[in-house]
Coordinates of C-alpha atoms and ligand atoms in Angstrom, one line a residue:
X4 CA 109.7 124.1 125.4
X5 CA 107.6 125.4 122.6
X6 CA 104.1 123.8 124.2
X7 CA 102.7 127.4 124.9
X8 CA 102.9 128.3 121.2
X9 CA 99.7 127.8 119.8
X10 CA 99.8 125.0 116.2
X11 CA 98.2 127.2 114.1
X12 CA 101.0 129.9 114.4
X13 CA 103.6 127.4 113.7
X14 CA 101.3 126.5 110.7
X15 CA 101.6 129.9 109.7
X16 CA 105.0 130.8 110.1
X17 CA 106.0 127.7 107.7
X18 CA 103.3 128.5 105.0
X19 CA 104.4 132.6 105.4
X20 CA 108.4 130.7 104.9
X21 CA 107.2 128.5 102.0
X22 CA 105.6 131.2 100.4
X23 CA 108.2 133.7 101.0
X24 CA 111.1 131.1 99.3
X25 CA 108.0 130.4 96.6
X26 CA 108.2 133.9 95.8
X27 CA 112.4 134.2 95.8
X28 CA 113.4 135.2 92.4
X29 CA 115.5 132.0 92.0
X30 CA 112.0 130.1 91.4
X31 CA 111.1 132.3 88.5
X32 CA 114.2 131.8 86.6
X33 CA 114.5 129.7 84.3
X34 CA 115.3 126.4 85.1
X35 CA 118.2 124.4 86.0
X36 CA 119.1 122.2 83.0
X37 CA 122.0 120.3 85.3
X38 CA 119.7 119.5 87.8
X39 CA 117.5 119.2 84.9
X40 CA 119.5 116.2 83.8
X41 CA 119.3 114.5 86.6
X42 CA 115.7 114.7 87.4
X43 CA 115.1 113.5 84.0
X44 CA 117.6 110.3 84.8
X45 CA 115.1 109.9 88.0
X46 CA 112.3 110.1 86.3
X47 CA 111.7 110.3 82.6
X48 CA 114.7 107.8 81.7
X49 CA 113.3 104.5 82.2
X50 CA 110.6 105.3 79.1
X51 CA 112.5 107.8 77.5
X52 CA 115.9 108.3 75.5
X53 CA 116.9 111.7 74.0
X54 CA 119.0 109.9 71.7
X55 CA 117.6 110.5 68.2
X56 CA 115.7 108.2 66.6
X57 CA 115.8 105.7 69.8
X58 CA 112.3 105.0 71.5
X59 CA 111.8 103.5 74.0
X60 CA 108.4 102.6 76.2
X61 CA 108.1 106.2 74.8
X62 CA 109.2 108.2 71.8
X63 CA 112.5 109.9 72.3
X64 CA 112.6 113.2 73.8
X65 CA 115.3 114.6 71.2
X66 CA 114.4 118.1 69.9
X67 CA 111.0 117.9 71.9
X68 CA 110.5 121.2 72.5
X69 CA 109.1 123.2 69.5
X70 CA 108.2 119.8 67.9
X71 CA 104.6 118.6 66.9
X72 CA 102.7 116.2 69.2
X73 CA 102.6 112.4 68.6
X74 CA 104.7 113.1 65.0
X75 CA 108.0 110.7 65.5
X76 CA 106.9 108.6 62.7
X77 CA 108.5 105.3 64.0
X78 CA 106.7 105.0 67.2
X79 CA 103.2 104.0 68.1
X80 CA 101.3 106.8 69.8
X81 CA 97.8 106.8 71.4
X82 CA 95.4 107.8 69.2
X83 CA 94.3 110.9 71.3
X84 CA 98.0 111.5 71.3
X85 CA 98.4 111.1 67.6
X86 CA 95.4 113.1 66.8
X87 CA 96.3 115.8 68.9
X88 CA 97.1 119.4 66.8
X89 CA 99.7 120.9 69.2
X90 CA 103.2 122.0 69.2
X91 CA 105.7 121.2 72.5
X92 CA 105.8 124.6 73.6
X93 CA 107.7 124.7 77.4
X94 CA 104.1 125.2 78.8
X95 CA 102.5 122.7 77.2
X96 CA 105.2 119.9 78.6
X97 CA 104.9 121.9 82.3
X98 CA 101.1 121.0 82.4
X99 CA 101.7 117.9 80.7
X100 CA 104.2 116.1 82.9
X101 CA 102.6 117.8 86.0
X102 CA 99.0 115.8 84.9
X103 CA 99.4 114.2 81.4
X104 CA 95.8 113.3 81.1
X105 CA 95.3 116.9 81.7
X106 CA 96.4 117.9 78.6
X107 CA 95.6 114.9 76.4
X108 CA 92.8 112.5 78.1
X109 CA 93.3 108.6 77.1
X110 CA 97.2 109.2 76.3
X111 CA 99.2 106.3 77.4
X112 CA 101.7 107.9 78.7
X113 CA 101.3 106.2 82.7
X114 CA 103.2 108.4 84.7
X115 CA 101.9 110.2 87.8
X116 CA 103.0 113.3 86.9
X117 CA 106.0 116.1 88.7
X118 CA 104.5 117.7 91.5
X119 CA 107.0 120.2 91.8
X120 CA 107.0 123.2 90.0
X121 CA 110.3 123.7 90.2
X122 CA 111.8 120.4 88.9
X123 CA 109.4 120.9 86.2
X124 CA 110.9 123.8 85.3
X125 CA 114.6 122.1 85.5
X126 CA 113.7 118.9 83.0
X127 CA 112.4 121.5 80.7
X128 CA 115.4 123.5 81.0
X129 CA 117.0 120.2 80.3
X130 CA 114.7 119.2 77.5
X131 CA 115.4 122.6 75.6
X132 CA 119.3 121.8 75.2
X133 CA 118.6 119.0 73.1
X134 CA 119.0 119.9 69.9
Ligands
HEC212 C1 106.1 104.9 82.5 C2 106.8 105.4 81.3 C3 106.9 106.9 81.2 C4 107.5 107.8 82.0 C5 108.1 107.5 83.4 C6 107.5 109.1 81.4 N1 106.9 109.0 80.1 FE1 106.6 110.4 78.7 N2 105.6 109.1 77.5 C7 105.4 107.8 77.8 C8 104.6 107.2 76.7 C9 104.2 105.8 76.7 C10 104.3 108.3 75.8 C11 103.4 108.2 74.6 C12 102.0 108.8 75.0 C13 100.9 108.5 74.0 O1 101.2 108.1 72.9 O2 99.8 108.7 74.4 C14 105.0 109.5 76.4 C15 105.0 110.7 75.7 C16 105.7 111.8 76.2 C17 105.7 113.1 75.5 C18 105.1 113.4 74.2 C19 106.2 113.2 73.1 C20 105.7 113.3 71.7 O3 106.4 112.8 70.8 O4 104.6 113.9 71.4 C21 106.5 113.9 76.3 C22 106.8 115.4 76.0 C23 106.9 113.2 77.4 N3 106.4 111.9 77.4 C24 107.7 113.7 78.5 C25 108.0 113.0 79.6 C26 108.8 113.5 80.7 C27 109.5 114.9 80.6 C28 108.9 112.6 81.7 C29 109.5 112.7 83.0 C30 109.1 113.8 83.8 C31 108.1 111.4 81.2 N4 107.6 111.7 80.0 C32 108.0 110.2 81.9 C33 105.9 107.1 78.9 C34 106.5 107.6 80.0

């Protein structure tokens, strides 16, 4: 029986654990673009294609990294997201599918956003093989 233990210590020992596998090298890598893939699938897929050229609810995710905001010609964007002056850059889409009305308020995109950090980091890893 564990009943003598007082909450808060257990409290601590799983924050002090979370932060120590937080911390683990393997969370600063780079991401996985396999698990990537399948996050994506989970996710992004029922709006999204990275086919090129094929849009779905949204644009297609081909080549997004490095490309201009709101510029696939054939599909309707917001206006804030087609009057938006930024390039893709990996930390632009980790702030933007973590909270996209973070990065461009009134964009239509209705998602809730990827909490974790990590399978942010994977999708991206993903996203940046698709060229
Ligand atoms: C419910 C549908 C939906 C889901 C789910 C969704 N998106 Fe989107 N996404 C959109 C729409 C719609 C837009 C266009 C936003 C605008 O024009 O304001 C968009 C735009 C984008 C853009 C900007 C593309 C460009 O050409 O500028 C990126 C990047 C993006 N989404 C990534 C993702 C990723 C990664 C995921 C999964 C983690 C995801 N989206 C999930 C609907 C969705």
């Amino acid at each position: 029986m564990r009943s003598r233990q007082p909450v808060g210590s257990d409290l601590f020992i799983s924050l002090a654990l979370s932060l120590l596998l937080g911390t683990s090298p393997a969370s600063h890598a780079a991401g996985d673009p396999k698990r990537g893939a399948a996050t994506f699938a989970q996710e992004c897929a029922l709006c999204h294609s990275v086919q090129e050229g094929r849009n779905k609810l949204g644009p297609s995710l081909f080549g997004v990294v490095g490309r201009k905001a709101g510029s696939i010609a054939d599909y309707i964007y917001s206006a804030p997201m087609k009057q938006s002056n930024f390039v893709w850059s990996p930390d632009k889409i980790d702030t933007y599918i973590a909270d996209p009305q973070q990065v461009v308020p009134g964009d239509k995109m209705k998602y809730h956003g990827l909490a974790d950090e990590k399978d942010r980091a994977d999708v991206i890893a993903y996203l940046s093989t698709l060229h």
